PDB file of C-alpha atoms and ligand atoms in Angstrom:
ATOM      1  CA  UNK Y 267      11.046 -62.637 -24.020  1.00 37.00           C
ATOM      2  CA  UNK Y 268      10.640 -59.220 -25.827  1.00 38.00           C
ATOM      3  CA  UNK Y 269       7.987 -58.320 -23.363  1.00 40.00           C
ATOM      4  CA  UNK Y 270      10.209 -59.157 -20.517  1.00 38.00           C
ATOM      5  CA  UNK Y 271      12.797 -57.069 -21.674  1.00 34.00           C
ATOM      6  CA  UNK Y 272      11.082 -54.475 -22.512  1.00 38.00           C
ATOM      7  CA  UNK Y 273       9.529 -54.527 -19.043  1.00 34.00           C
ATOM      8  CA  UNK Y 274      12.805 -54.804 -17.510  1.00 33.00           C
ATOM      9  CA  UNK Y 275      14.013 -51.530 -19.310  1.00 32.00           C
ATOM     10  CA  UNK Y 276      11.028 -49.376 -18.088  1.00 34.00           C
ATOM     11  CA  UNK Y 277      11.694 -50.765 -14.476  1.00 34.00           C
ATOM     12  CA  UNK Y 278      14.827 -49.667 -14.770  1.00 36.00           C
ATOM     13  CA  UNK Y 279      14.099 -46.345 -16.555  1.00 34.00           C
ATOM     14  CA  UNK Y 280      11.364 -45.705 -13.594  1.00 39.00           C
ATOM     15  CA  UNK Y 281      13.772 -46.752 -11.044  1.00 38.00           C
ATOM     16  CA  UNK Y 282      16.278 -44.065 -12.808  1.00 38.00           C
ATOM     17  CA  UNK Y 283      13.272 -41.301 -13.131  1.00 42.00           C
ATOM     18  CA  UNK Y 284      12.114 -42.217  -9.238  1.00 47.00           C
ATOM     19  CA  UNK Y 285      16.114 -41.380  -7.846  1.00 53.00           C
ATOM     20  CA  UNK Y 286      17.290 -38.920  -9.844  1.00 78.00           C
ATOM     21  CA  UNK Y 287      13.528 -36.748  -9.234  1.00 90.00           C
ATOM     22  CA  UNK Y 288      14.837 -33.309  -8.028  1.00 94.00           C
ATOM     23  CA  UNK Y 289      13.995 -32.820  -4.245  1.00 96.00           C
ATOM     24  CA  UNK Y 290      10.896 -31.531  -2.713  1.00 97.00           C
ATOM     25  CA  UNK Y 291      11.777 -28.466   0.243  1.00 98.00           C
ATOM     26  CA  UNK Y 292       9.026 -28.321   2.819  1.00 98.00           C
ATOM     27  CA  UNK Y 293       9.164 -24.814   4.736  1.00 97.00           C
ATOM     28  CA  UNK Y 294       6.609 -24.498   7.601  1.00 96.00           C
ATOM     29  CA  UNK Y 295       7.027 -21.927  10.204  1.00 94.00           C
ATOM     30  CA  UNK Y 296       4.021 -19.451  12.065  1.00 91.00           C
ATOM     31  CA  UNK Y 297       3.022 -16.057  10.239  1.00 83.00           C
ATOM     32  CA  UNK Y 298       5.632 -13.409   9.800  1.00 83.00           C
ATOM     33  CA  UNK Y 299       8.898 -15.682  10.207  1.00 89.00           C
ATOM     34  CA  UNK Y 300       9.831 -14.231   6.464  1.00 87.00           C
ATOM     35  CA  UNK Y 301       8.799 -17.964   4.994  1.00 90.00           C
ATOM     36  CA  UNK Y 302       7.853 -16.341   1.657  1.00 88.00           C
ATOM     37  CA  UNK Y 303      10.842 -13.422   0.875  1.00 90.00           C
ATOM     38  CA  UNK Y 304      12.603 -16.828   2.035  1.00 94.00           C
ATOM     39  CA  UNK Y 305      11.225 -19.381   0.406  1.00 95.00           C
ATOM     40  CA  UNK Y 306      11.633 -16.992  -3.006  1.00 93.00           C
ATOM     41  CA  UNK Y 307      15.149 -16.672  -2.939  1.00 95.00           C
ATOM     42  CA  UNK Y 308      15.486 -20.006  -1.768  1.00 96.00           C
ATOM     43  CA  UNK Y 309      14.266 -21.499  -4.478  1.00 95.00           C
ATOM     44  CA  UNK Y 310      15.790 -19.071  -6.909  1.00 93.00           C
ATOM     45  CA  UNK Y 311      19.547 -19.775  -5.688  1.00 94.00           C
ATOM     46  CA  UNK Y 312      18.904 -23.242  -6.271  1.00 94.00           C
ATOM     47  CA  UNK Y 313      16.750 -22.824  -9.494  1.00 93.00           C
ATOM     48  CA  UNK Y 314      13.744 -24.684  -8.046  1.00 94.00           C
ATOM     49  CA  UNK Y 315      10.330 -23.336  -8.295  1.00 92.00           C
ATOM     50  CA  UNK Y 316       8.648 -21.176  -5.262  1.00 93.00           C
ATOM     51  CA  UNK Y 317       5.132 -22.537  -4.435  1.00 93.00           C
ATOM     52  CA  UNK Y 318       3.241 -20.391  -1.947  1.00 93.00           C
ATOM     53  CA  UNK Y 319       0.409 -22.384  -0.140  1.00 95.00           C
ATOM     54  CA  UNK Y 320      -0.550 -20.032   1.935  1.00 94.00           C
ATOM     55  CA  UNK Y 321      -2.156 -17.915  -1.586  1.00 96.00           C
ATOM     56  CA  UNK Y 322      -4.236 -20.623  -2.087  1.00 97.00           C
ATOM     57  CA  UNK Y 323      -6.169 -20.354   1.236  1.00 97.00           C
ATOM     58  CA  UNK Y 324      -6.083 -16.377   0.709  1.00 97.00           C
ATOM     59  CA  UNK Y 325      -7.716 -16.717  -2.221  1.00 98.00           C
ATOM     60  CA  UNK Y 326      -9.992 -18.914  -0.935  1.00 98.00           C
ATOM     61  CA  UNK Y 327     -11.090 -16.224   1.560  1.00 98.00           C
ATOM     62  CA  UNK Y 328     -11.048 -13.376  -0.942  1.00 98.00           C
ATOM     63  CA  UNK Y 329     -13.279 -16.032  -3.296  1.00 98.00           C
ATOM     64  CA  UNK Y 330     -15.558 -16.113  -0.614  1.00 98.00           C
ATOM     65  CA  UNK Y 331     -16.470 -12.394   0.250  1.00 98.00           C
ATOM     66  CA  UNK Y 332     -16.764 -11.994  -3.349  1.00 97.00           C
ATOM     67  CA  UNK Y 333     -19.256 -14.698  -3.067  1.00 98.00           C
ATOM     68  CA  UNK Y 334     -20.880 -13.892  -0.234  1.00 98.00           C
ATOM     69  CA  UNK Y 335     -20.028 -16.991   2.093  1.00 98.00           C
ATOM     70  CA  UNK Y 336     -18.931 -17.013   5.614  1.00 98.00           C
ATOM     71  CA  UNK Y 337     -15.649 -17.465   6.418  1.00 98.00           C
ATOM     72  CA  UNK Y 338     -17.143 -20.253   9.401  1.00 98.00           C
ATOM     73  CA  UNK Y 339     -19.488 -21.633   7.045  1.00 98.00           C
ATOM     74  CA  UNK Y 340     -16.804 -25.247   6.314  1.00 98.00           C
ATOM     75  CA  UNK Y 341     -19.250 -27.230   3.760  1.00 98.00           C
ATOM     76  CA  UNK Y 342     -20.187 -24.198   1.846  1.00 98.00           C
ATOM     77  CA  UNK Y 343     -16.480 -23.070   1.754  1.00 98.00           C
ATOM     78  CA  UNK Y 344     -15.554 -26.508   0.718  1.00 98.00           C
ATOM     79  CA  UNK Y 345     -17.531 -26.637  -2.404  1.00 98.00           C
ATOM     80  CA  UNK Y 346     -16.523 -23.300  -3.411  1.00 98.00           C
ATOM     81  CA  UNK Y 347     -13.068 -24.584  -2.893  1.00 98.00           C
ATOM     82  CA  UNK Y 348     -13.554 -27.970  -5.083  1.00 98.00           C
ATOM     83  CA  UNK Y 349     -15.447 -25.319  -7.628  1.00 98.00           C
ATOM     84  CA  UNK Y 350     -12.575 -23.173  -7.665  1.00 97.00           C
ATOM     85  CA  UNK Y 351     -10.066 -26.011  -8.001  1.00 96.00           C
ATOM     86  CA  UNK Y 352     -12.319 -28.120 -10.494  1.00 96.00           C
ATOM     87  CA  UNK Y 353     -12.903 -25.129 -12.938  1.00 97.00           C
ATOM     88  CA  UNK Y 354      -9.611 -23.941 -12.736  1.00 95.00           C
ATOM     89  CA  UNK Y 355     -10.505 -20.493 -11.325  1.00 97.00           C
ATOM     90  CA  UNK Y 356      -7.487 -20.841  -8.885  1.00 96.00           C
ATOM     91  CA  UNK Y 357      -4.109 -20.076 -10.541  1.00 92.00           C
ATOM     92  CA  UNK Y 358      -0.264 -19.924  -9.384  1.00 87.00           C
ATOM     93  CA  UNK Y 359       1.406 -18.441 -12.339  1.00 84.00           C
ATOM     94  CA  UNK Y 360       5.648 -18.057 -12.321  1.00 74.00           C
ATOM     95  CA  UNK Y 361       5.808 -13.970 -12.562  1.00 74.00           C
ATOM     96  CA  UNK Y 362       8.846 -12.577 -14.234  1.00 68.00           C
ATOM     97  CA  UNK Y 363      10.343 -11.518 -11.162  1.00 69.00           C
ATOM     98  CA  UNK Y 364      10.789 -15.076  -9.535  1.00 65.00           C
ATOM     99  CA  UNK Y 365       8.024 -15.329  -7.468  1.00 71.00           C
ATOM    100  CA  UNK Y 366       4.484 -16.227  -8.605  1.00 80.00           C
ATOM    101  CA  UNK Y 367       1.250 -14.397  -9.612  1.00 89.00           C
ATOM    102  CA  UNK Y 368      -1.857 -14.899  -8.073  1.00 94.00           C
ATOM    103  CA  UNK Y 369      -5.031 -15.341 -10.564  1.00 96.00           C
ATOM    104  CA  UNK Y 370      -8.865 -15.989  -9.164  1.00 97.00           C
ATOM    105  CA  UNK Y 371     -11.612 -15.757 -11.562  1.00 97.00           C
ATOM    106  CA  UNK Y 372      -8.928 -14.559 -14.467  1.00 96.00           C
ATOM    107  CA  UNK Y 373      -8.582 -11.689 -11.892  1.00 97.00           C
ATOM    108  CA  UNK Y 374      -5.357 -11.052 -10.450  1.00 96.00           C
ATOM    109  CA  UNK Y 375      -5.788 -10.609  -6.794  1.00 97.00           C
ATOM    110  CA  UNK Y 376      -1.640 -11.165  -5.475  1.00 94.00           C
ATOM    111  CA  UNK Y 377      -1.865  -7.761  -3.699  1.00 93.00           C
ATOM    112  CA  UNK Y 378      -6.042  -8.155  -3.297  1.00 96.00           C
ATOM    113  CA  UNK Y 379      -4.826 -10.984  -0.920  1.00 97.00           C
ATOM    114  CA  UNK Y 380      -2.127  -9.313   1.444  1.00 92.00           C
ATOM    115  CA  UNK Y 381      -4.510  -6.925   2.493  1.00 93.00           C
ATOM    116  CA  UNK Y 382      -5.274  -6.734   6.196  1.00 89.00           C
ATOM    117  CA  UNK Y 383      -9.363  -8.551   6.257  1.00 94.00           C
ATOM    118  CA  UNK Y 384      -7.907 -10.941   3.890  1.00 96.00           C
ATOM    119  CA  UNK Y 385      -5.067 -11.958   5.658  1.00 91.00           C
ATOM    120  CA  UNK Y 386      -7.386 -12.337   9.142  1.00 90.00           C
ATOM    121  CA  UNK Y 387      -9.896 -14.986   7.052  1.00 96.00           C
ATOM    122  CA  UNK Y 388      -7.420 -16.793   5.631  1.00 95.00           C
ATOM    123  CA  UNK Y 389      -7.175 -17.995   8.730  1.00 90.00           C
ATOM    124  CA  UNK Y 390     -10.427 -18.646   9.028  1.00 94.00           C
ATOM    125  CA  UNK Y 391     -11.123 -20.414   6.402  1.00 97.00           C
ATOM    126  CA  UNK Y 392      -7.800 -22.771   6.609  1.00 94.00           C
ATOM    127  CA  UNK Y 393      -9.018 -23.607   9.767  1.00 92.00           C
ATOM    128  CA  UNK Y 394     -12.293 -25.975   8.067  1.00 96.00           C
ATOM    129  CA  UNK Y 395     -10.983 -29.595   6.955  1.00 96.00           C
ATOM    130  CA  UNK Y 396     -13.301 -29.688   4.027  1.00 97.00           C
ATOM    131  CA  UNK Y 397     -11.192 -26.407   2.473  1.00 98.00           C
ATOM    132  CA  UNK Y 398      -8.229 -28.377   3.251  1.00 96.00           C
ATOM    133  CA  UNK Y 399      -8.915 -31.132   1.581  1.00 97.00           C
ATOM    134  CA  UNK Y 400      -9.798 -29.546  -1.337  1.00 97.00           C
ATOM    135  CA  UNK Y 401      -6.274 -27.785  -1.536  1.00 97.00           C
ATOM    136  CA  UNK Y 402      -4.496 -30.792  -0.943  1.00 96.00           C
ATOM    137  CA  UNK Y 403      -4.110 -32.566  -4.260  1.00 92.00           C
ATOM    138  CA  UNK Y 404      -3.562 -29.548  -5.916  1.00 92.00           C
ATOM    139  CA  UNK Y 405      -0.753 -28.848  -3.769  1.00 94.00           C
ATOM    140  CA  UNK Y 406       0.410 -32.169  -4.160  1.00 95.00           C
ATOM    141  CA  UNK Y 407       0.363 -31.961  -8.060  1.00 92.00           C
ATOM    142  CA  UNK Y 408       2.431 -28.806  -8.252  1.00 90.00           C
ATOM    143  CA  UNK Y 409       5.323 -29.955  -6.010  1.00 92.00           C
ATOM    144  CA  UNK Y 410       5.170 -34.440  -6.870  1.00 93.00           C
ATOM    145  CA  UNK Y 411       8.012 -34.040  -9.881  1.00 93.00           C
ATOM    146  CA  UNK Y 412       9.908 -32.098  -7.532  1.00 94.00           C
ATOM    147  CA  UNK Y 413      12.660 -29.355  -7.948  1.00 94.00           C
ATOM    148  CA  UNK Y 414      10.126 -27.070  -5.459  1.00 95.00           C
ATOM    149  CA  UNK Y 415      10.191 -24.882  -2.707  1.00 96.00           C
ATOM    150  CA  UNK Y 416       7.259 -24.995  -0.892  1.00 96.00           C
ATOM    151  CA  UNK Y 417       6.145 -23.097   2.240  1.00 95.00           C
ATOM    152  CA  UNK Y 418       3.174 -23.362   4.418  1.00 94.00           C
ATOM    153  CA  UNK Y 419       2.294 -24.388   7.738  1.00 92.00           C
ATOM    154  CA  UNK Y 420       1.552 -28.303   7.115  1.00 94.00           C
ATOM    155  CA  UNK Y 421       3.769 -29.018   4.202  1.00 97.00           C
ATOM    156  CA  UNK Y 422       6.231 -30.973   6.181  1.00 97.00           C
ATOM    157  CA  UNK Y 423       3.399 -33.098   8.327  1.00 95.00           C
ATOM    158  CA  UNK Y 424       0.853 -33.191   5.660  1.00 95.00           C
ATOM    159  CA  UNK Y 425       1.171 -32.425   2.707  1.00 97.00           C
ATOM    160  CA  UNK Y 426       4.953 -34.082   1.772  1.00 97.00           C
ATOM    161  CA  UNK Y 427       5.969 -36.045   4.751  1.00 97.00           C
ATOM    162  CA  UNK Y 428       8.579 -37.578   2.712  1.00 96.00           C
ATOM    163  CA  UNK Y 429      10.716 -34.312   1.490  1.00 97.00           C
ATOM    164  CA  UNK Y 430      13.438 -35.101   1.121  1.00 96.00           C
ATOM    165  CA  UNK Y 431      14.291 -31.458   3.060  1.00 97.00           C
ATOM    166  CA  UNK Y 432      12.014 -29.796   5.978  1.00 98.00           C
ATOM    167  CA  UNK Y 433      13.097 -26.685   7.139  1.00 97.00           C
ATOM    168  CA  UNK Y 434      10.658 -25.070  10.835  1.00 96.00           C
ATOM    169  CA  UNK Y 435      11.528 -21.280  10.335  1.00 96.00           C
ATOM    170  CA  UNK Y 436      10.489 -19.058  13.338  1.00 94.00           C
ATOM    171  CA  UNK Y 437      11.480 -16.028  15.051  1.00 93.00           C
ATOM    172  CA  UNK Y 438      10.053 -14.603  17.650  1.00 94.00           C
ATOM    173  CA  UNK Y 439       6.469 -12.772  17.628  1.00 95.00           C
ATOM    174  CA  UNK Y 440       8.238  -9.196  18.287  1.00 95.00           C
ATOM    175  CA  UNK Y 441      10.394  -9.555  15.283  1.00 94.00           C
ATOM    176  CA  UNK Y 442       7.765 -10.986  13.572  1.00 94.00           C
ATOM    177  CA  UNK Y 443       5.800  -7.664  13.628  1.00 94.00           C
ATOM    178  CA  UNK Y 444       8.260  -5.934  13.898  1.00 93.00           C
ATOM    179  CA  UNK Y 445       9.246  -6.923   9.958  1.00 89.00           C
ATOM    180  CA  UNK Y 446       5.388  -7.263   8.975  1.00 87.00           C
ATOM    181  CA  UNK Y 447       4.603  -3.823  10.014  1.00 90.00           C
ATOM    182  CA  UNK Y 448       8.173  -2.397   8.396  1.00 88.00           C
ATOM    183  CA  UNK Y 449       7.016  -4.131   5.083  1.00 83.00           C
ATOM    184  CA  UNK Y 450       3.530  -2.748   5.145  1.00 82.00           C
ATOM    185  CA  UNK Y 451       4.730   0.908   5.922  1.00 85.00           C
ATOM    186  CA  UNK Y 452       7.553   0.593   3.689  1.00 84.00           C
ATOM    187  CA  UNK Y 453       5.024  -0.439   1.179  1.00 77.00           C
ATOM    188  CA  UNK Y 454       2.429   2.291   1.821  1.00 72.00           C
ATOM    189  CA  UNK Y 455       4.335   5.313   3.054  1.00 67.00           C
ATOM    190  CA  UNK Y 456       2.167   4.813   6.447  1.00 64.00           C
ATOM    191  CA  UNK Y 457       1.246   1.307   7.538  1.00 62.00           C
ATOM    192  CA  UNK Y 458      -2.680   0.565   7.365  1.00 73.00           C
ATOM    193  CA  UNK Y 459      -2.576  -0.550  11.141  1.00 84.00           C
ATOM    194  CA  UNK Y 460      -0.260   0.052  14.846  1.00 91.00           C
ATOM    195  CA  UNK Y 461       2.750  -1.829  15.460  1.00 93.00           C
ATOM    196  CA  UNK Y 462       0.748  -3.118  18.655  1.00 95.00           C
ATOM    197  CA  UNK Y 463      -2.272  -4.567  16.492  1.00 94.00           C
ATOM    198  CA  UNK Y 464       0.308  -6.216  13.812  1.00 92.00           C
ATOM    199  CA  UNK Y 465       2.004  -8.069  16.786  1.00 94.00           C
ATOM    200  CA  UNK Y 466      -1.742  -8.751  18.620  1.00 95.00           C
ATOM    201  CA  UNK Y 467      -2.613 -10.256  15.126  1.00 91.00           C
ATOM    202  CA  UNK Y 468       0.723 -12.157  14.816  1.00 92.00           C
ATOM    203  CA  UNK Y 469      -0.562 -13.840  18.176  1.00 93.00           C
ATOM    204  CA  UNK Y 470      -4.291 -14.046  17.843  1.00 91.00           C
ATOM    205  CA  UNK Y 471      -3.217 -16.173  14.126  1.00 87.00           C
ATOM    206  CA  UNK Y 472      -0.223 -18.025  16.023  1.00 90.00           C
ATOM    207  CA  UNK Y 473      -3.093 -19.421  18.592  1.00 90.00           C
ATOM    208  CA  UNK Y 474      -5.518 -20.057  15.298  1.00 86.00           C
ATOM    209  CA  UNK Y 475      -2.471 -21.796  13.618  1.00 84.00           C
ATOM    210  CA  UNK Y 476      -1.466 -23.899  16.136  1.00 88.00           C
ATOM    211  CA  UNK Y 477      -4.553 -24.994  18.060  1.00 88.00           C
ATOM    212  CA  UNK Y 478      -6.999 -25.858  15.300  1.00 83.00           C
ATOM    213  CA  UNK Y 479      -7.985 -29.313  15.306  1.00 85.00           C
ATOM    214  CA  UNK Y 480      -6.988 -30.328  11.398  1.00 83.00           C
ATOM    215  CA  UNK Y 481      -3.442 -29.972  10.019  1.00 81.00           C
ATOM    216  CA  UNK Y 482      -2.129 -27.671  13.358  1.00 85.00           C
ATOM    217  CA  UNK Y 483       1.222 -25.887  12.824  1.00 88.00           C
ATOM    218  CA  UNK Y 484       3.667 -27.837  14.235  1.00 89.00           C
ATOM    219  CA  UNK Y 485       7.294 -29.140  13.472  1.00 93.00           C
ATOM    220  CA  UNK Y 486       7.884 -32.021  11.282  1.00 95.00           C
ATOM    221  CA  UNK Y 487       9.518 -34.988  12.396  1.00 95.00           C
ATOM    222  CA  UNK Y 488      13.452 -34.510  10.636  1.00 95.00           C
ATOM    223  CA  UNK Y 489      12.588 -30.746  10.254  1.00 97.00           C
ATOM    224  CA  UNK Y 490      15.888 -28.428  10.506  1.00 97.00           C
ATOM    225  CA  UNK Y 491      14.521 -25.572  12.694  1.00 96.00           C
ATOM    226  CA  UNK Y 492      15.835 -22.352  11.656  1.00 95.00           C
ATOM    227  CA  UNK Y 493      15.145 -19.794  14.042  1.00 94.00           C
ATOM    228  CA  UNK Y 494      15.811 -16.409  12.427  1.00 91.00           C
ATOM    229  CA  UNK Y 495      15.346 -13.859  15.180  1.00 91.00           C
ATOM    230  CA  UNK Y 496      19.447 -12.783  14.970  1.00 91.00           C
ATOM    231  CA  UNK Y 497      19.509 -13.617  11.795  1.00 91.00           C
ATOM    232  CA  UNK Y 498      19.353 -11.581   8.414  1.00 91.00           C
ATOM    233  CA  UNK Y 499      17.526 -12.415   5.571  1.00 91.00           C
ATOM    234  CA  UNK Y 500      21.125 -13.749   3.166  1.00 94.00           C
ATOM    235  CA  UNK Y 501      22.147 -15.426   7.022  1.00 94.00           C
ATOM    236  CA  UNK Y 502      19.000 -17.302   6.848  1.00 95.00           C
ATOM    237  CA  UNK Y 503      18.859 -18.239   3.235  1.00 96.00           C
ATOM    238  CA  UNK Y 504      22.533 -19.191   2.751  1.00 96.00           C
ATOM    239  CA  UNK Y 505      22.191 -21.412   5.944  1.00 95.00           C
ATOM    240  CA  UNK Y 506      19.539 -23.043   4.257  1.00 97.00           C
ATOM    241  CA  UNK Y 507      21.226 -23.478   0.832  1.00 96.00           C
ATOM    242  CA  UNK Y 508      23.736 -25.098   2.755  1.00 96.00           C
ATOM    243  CA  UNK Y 509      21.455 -27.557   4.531  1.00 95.00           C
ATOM    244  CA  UNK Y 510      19.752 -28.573   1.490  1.00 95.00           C
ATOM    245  CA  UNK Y 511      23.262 -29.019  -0.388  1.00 93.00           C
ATOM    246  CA  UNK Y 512      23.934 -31.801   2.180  1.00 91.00           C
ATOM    247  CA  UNK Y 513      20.825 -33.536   2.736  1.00 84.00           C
ATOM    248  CA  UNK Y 514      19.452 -33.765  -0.426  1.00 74.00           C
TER     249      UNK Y 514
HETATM  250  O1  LIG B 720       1.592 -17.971   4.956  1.00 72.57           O
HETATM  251  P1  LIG B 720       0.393 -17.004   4.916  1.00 72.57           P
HETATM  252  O2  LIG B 720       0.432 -15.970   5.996  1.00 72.57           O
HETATM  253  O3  LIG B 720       0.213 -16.390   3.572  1.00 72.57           O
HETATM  254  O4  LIG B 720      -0.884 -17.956   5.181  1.00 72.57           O
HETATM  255  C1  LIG B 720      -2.189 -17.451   5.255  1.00 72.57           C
HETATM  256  C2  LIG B 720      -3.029 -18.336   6.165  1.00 72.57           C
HETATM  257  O5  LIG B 720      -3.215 -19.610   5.558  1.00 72.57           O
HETATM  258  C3  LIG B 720      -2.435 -18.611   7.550  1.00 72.57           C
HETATM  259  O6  LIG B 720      -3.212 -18.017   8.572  1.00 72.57           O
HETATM  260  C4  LIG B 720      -2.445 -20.085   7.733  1.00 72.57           C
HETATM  261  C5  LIG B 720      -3.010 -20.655   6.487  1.00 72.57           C
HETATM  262  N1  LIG B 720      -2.174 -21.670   5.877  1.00 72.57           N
HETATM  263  C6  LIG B 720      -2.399 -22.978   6.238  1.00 72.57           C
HETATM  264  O7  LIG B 720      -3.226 -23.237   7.102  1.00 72.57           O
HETATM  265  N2  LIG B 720      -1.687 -23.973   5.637  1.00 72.57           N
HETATM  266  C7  LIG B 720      -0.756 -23.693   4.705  1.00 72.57           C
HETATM  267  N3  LIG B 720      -0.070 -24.698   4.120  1.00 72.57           N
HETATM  268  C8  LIG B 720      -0.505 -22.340   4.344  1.00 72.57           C
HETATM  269  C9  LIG B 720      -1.219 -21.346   4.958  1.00 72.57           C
END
């Protein structure tokens, strides 16, 4: 009888845990939509955590020039993804500012993996289903108790299906570059590459994105597309606030 009840009262304490878990915000959306100045404030206005997926496959390209291993080389990248995941050599800290500090090999490496090489093999290397699969359950660790932003290009189809919110952010490539190459000249005093070759990158990783075989960008099924082209940044992120105020 005792057991009973107390088996009743967890039920019902799981049952209250299960409904009452914060919600889970998928953002997916092609390179240079603004997903991550977005997905940041996002999460700050509604005191959730930011959790940038698309670090994680940086890193794993940065981890592998350090280690010498082709970027088309899938088996050998996956087990120095597992080995990276496994030994804890792949970190997502909170920074002080909001957003979240990158750490490989006790190393930080968040600017090491903006720059330009990096940013072409993490495309590379996202593109190999056995690095994929060795990102997934960490991904799904950080986000499961929920109260997270998330942003990516699967996190809606893959990753959490169920969100309880999916946002598609795009915009179109022009703007797209247009913003990538302001922030990496605004950054540098003189950006590291033309306007032209940001917005032939912005393309060549669009086609990469979208027409690999595993985990393609694509819109989730219940996603709210947000298309950002005429839109400013506090447009954009209070339209969002406002979606996620009534779905979730
Ligand atoms: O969002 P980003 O530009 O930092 O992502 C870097 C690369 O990682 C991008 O080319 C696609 C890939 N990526 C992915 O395949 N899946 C994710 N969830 C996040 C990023």
């Amino acid at each position: 009888m005792v057991g009973a009840l107390a088996l009743s009262i967890v039920l019902a304490y799981n049952n209250v845990v299960t409904s009452s878990r914060p919600p889970i915000v998928a953002i997916d959306g092609p390179a240079g939509a603004g997903k991550s100045v977005i997905a940041r404030r996002l999460a700050s206005a509604l005191g959730f955590t930011h959790v940038d997926t698309g670090a994680l496959y940086r890193s794993v390209a940065l981890a592998a020039e350090m280690r010498g291993v082709s970027w088309e080389d899938g088996p050998a990248l996956g087990t120095l993804t597992r080995e990276l995941v496994e030994n804890s050599s792949l970190l997502l800290e909170p920074s002080n500012s909001g957003g979240s500090r990158v750490r490989l090999f006790g190393n930080d490496v968040t600017d090491a993996i903006r720059e330009v090489s990096i940013t072409r093999g993490s495309s590379r290397v996202s593109a190999h289903p056995e690095v994929r699969a060795a990102l997934l359950d960490l991904q799904r660790d950080v986000g499961k108790a929920g109260g997270v932003v998330l942003e990516g290009r699967d996190i809606g189809t893959v990753v959490f299906p169920n969100a309880e919110v999916k946002f598609f952010l795009t915009a179109s490539p022009e703007i797209r570059a247009r913003r990538r190459y302001d922030e990496m000249a605004a950054k540098s005093g003189t950006a590291e590459i033309s306007y032209d070759e940001v917005l032939a990158d912005v393309r060549q990783r669009d086609v990469q994105d979208t027409e690999r075989a595993i985990a393609p960008l694509r819109q989730a099924p219940g996603a709210i597309v947000i298309d950002s082209t005429a839109m400013t940044l506090d447009e954009t992120v209070a339209a969002m606030v406002a979606k996620v105020a009534k779905r979730a």
